[in-house]
Coordinates of C-alpha atoms in Angstrom, one line a residue:
X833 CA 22.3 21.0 -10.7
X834 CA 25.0 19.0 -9.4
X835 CA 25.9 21.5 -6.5
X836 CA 22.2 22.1 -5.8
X837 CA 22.2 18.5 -4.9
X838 CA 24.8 17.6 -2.9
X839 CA 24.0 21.5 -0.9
X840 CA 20.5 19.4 -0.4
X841 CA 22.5 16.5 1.0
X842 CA 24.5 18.2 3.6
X843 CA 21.2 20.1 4.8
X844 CA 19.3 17.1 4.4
X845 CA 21.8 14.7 7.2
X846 CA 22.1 18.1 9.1
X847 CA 17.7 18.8 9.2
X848 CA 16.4 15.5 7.8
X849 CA 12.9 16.3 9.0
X850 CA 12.9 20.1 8.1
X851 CA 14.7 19.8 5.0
X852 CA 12.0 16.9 3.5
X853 CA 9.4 18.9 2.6
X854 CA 11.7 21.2 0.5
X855 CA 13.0 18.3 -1.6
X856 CA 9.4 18.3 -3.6
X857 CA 11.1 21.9 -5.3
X858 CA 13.5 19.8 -7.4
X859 CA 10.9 17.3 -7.3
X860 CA 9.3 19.4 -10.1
X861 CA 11.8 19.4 -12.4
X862 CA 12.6 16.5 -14.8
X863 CA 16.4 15.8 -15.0
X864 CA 18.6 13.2 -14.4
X865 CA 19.0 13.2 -10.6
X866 CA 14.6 13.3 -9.8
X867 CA 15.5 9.7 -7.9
X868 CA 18.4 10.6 -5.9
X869 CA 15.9 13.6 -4.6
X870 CA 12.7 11.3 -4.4
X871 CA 14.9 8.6 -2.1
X872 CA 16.2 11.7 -0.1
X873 CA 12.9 12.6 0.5
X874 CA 11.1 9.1 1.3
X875 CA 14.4 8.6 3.2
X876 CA 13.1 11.6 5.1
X877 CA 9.1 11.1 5.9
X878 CA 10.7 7.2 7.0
X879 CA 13.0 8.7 9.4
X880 CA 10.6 9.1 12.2
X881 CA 9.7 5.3 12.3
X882 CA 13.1 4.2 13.6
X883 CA 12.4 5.6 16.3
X884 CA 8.5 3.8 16.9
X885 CA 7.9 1.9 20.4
X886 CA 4.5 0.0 19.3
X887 CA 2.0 0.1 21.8
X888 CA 1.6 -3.7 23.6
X889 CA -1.4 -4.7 21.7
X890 CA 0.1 -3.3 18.4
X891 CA 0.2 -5.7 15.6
X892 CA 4.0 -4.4 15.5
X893 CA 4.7 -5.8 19.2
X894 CA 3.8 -8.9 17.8
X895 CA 5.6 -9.1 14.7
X896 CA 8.7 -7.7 17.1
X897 CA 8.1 -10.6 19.2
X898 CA 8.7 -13.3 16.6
X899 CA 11.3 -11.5 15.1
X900 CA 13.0 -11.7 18.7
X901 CA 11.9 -15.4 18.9
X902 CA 14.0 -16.4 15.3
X903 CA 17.0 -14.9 17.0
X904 CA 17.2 -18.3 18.4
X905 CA 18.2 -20.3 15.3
X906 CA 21.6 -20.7 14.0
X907 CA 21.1 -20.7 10.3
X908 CA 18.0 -19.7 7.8
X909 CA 17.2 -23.1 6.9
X910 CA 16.6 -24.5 10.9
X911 CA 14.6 -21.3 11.2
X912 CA 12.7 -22.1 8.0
X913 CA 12.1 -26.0 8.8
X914 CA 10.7 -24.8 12.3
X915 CA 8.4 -22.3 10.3
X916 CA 6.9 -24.9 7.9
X917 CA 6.8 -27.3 10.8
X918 CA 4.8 -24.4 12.8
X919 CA 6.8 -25.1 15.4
X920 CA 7.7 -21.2 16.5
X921 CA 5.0 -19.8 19.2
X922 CA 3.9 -16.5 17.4
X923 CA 0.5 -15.0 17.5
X924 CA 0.4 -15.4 13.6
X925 CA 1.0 -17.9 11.3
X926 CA 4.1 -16.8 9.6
X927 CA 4.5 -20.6 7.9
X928 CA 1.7 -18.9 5.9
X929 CA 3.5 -15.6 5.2
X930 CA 6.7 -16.7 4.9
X931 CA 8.6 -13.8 2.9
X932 CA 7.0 -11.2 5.7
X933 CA 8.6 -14.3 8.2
X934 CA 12.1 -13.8 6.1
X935 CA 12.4 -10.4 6.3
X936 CA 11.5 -10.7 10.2
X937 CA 14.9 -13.3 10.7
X938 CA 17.0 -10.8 8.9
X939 CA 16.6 -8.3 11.4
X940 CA 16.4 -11.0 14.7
X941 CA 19.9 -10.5 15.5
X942 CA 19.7 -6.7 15.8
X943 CA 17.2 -6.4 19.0
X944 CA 16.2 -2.8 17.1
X945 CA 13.4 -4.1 15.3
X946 CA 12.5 -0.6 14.6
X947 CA 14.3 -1.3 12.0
X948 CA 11.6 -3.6 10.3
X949 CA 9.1 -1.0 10.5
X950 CA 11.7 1.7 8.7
X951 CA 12.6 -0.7 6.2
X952 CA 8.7 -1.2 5.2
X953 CA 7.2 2.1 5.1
X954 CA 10.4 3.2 2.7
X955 CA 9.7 0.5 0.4
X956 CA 5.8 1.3 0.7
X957 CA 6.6 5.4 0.3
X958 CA 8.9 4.5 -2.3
X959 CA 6.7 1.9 -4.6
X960 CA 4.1 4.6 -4.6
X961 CA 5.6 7.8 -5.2
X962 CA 7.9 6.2 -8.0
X963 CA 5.1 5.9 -9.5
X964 CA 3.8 9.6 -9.2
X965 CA 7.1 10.9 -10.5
X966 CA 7.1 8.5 -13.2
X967 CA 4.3 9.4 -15.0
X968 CA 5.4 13.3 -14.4
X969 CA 8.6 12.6 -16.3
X970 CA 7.0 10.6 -19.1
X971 CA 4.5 13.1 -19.9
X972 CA 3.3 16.8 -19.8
X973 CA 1.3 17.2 -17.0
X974 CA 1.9 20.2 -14.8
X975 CA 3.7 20.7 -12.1
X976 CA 1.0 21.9 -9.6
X977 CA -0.9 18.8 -10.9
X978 CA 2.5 16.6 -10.1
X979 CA 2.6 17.7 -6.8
X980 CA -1.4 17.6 -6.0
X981 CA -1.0 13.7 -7.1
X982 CA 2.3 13.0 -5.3
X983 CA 1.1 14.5 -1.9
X984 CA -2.4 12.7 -2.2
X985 CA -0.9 9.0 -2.7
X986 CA 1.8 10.1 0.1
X987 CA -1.0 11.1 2.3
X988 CA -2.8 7.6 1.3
X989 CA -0.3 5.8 3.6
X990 CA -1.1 5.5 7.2
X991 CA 1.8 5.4 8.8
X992 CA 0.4 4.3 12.0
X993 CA -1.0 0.9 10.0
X994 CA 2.3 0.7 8.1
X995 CA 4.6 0.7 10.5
X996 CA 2.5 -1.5 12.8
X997 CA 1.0 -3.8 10.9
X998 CA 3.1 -3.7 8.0
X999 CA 2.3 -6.8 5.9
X1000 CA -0.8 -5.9 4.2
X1001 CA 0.4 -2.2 3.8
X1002 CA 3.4 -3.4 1.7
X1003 CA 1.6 -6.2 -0.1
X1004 CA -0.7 -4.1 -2.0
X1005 CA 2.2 -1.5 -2.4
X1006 CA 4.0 -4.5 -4.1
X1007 CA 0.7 -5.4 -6.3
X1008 CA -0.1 -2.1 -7.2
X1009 CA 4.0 -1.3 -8.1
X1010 CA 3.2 -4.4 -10.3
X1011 CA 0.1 -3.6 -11.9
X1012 CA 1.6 -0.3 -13.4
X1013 CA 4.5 -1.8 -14.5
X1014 CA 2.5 -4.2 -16.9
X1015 CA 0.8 -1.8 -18.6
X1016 CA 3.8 -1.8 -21.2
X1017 CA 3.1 -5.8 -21.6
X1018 CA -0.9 -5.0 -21.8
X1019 CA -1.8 -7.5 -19.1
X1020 CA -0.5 -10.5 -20.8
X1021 CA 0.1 -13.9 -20.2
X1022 CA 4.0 -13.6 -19.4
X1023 CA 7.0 -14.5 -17.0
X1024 CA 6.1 -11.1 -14.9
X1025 CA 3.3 -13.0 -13.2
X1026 CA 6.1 -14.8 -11.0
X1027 CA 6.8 -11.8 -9.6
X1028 CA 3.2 -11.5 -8.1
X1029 CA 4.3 -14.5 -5.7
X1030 CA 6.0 -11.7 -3.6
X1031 CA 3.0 -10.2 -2.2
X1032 CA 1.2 -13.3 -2.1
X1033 CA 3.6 -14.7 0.5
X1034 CA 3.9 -11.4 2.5
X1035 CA 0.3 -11.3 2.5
X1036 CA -2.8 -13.6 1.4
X1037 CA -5.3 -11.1 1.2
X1038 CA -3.2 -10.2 -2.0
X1039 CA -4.2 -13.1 -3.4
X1040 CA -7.7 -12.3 -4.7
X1041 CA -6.3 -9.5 -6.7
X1042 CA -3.8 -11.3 -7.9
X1043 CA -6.3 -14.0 -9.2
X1044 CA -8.1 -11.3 -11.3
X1045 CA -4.8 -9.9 -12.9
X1046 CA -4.3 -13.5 -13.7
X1047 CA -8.2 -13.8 -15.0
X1048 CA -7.9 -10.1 -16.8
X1049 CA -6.9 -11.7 -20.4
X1050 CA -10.3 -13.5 -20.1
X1051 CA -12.0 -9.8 -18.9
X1052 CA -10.7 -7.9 -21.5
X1053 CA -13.7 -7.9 -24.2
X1054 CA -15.9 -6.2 -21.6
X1055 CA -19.0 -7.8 -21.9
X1056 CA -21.7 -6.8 -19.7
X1057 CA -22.3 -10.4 -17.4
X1058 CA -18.5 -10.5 -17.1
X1059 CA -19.0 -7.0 -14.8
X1060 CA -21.7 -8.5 -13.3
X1061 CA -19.9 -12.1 -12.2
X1062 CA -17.4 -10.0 -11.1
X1063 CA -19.8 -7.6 -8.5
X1064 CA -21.5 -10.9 -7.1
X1065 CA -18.2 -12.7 -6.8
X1066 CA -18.0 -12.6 -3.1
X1067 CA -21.7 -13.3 -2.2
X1068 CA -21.8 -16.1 -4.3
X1069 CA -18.3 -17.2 -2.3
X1070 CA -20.4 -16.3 1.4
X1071 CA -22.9 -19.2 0.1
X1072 CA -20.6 -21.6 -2.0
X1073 CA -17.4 -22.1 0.3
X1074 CA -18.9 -23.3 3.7
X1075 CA -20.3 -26.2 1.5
X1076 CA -17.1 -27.6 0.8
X1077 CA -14.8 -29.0 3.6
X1078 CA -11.6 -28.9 2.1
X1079 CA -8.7 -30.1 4.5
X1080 CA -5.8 -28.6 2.5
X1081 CA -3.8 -26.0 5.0
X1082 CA -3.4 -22.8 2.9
X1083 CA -6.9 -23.2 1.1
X1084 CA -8.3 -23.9 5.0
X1085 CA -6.4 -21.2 5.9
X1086 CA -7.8 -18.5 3.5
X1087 CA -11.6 -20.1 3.9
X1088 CA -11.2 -19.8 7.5
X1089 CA -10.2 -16.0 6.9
X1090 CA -12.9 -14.8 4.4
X1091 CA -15.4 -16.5 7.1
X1092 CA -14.1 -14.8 10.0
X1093 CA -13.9 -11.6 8.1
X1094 CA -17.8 -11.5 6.7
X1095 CA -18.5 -11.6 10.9
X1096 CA -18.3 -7.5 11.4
X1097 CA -19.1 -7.8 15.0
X1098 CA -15.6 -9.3 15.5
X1099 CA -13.9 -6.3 14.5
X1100 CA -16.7 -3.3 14.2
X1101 CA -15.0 -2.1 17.9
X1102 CA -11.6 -1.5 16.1
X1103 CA -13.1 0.8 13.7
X1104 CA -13.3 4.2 14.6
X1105 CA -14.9 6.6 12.8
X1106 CA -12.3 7.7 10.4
X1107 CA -11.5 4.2 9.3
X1108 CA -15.5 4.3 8.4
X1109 CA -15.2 7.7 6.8
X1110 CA -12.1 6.2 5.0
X1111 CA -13.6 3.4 4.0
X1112 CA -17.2 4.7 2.5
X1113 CA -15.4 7.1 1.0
X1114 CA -13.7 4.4 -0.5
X1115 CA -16.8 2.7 -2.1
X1116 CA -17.8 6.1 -3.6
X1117 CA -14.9 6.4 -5.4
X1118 CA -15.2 2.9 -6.5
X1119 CA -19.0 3.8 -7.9
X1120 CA -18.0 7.0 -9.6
X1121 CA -14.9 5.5 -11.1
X1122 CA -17.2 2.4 -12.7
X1123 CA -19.2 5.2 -14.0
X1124 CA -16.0 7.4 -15.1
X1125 CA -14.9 4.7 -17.2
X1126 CA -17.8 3.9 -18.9
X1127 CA -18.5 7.4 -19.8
X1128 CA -14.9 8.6 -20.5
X1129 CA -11.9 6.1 -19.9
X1130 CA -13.3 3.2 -22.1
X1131 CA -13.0 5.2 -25.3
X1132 CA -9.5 5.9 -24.5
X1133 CA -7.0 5.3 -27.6
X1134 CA -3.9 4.2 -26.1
X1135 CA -5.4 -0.1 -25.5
X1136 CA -2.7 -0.2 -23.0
X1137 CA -3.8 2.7 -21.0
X1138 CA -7.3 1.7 -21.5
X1139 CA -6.3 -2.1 -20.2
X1140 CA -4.9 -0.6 -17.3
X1141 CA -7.9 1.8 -16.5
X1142 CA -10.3 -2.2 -17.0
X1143 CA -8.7 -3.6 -14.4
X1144 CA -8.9 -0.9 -12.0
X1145 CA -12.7 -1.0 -12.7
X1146 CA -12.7 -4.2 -12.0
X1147 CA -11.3 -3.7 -8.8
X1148 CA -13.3 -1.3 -7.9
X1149 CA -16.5 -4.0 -9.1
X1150 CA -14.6 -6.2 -7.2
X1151 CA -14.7 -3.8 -3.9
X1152 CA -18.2 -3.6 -4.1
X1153 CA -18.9 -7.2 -4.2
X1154 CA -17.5 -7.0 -0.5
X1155 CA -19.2 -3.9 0.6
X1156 CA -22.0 -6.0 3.0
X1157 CA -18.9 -7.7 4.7
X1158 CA -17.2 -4.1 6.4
X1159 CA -13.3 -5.9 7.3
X1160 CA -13.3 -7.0 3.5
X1161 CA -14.7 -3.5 2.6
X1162 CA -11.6 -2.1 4.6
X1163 CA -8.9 -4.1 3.1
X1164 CA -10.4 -3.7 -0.5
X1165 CA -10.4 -0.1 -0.8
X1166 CA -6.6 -0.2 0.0
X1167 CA -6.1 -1.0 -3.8
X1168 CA -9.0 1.4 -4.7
X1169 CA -7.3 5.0 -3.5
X1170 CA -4.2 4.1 -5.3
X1171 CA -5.5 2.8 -8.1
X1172 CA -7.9 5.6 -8.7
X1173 CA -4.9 8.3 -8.1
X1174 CA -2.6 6.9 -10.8
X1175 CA -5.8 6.1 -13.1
X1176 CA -6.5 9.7 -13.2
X1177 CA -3.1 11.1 -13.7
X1178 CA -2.4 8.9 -16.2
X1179 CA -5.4 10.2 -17.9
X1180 CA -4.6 13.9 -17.8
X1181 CA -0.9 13.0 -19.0
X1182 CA -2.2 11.2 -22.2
X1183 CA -5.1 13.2 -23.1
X1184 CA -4.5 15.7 -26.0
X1185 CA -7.3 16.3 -27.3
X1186 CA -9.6 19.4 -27.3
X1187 CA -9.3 23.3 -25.9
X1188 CA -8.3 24.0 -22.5
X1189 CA -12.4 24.6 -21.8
X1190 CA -12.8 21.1 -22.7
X1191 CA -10.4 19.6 -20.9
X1192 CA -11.6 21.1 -18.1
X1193 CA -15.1 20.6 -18.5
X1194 CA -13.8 16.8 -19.3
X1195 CA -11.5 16.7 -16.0
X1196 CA -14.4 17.6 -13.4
X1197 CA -15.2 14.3 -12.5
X1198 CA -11.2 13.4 -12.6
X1199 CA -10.9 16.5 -10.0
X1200 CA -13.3 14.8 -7.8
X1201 CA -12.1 11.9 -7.4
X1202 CA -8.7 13.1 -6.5
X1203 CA -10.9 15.6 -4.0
X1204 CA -12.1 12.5 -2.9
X1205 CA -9.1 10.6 -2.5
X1206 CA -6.9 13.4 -0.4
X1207 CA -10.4 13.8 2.0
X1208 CA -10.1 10.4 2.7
X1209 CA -7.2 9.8 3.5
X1210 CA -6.6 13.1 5.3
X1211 CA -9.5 11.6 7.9
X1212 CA -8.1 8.5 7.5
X1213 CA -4.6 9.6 9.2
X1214 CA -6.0 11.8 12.1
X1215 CA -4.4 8.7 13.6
X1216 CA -0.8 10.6 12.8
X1217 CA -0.5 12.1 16.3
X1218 CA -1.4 8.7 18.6
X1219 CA 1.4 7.6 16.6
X1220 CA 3.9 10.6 17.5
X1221 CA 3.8 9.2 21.0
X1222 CA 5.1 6.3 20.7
X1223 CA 8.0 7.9 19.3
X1224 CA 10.6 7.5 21.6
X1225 CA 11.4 11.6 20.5
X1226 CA 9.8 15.1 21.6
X1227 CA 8.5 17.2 18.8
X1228 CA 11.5 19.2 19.2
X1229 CA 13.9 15.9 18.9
X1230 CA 11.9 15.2 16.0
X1231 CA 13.1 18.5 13.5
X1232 CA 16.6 18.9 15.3
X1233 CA 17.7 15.5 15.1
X1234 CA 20.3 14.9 12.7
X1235 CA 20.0 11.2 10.7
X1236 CA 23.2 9.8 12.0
X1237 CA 21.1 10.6 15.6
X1238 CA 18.1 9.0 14.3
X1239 CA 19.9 5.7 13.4
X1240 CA 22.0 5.3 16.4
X1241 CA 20.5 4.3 20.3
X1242 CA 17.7 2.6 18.6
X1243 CA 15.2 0.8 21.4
X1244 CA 15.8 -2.7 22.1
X1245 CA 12.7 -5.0 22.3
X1246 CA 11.8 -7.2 25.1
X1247 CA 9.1 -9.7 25.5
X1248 CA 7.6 -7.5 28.5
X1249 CA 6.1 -5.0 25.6
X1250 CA 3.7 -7.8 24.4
X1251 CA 0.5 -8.3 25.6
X1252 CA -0.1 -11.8 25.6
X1253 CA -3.2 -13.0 23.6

């Protein structure tokens, strides 16, 4: 197996591109070198972002141009007192996402901040399908099923979104990474929590899920007006918050946000309609999942598995509490399509009960959702070829280049690619 990796190697830094979607053969098999292959193959399907010119009005451009901007300070902690004193002109407050704001100064000094985006959507590819292979090592699920589940969450990221936007996109990667892992601990009250800090500070909008992993301990027993506080959460929050006039920053800052964000005429002209498509989609899953595990999951054995599969219906309660407010709606079902994905695979793996008829017959609604899930998405990134051209390579470029070619000549930014806001 040894020589049938390193013979993927030298084909994969000859054909990166081409060589890719080959890697998910050995994908299939569970021995000792699976990660080597899985970062050979995220390194892959990353590849194509170092060589991303965003568009001037592209959340990217932006987050370029303060990246470009930090290259100005001599050390981390003048860039860092600047930050706090919001004292660097950037289109977004980065004193309120400062580890997103970190990660920007790493890469000021390299003018290629290409970089940033490439750097993302690996940790964002790699977070997810970790997970995937993880649960295909662990148990005995097949490998077509393997496969069907890794391509599906794959497909989940836009890399349009990712590599522009980035913050949110590896946020919930981070939180959902996290969730999983504490299904060994059963949600408990322990040191693990720090580590949900990360998201928070690449991202606020992390915060609200982070809140109800914190809450989940008190959620656990199930009741009945526990679901139901949950699903009116956010209207009663519409009512409740502009009643209070709170003058700390961050709590201003996130009040200001949730307000903004129940006004859909601000952003309705940014959706087109696969982001709608993606995004109701999203809410049905989040219905027939609540369903699912009241029906099926709930009288699962395993109280960690069954833990795990509570909290993802009560994000998917959650999600619905937001689904007269369409921005929130959008940002919610980003946890939902994961969430869903590994719920269901981790259902198959530990269910061993019953004829294969049974199971089947049991599965349908499992089937579904993963039906569901790669639909969505699949509309979601019709988006894929806008963002081919603003590669800075032909098609052709893009298979035949070699990844020492891919790294080297990277663009350099210049404030003339922002549009000014």
């Amino acid at each position: 197996m040894f020589l049938i990796l390193s013979v993927y190697i030298g084909l994969f830094f000859l054909y990166p591109i081409i060589t890719t979607p080959l890697i998910m053969i050995p994908l299939t098999y569970r021995f000792k070198y699976s990660k080597i292959f899985l970062i050979l193959f995220v390194l892959g399907i990353s590849l194509i972002t170092l060589r991303y010119i965003p568009f001037p009005t592209d959340d990217g451009a932006y987050h370029y141009k303060a990246a470009y901007l930090y290259q100005s300070y001599d050390s981390i902690f003048e860039w860092f007192s600047y930050l706090m004193s919001k004292d660097i002109p950037t289109e977004y407050g980065y004193y309120n996402y400062p580890l997103f704001g970190l990660l920007l100064y790493i890469f000021s000094n390299t003018g290629t901040y290409s970089l940033i985006s490439f750097v993302v959507c690996f940790t964002v590819y790699y977070l997810y399908s970790s997970i995937i292979l993880d649960i295909f090592q662990k148990s005995n699920i097949s490998k077509w099923l393997f496969l069907v589940g890794f391509i599906i969450i794959l497909t989940f990221v836009n890399i349009r979104y990712t590599a522009s936007g980035m913050r949110y996109a590896l946020a919930v990667s981070i939180t959902v990474s996290l969730f999983y892992k504490e299904i060994r601990g059963g949600f408990s009250i322990n040191k693990s929590l720090f580590y949900y800090l990360i998201p928070i500070l690449i991202h606020a909008s992390s915060l609200i899920f982070v809140l109800l992993r914190i809450l989940f301990p008190l959620l656990k027993n199930d009741r009945i007006y526990k679901k139901i506080l949950v699903l009116f959460t956010f209207p009663v929050l519409s009512i409740v918050l502009p009643v209070f006039n709170i003058n700390n920053g961050y709590f201003s800052f996130l009040v200001e946000k949730f307000d903004s964000y129940q006004i859909t005429e601000n952003y309705i002209v940014l959706f087109k309609w696969s982001d709608l498509v993606y995004v109701y989609v999203g809410a049905l899953i989040s219905v027939i999942f609540i369903v699912y595990y009241h029906i099926t999951l709930r009288f699962q054995k395993n109280e960690k598995l069954k833990n795990f599969y509570k909290l993802v219906m009560y994000v998917c309660l959650l999600t619905l509490s937001v689904s007269p407010f369409l921005t929130l709606l959008d940002r919610f079902v980003w946890f939902v399509y994961p969430l869903v994905i590994i719920s269901v695979l981790l259902f198959i793996a530990s269910d061993t009960e019953g004829t294969s008829k049974i199971k089947g017959n049991k599965y349908f609604i499992s089937y579904f959702m993963l039906i569901l899930c790669f639909v969505g998405t699949i509309i979601w990134n019709r988006n894929f070829l806008e963002f081919l051209r603003l590669l800075d390579y032909n098609f052709i470029e893009i298979l035949t280049k070699n990844v020492y070619e891919y790294f080297s000549d990277l663009h350099q930014f210049s404030l003339s690619e922002v549009v000014r806001r």
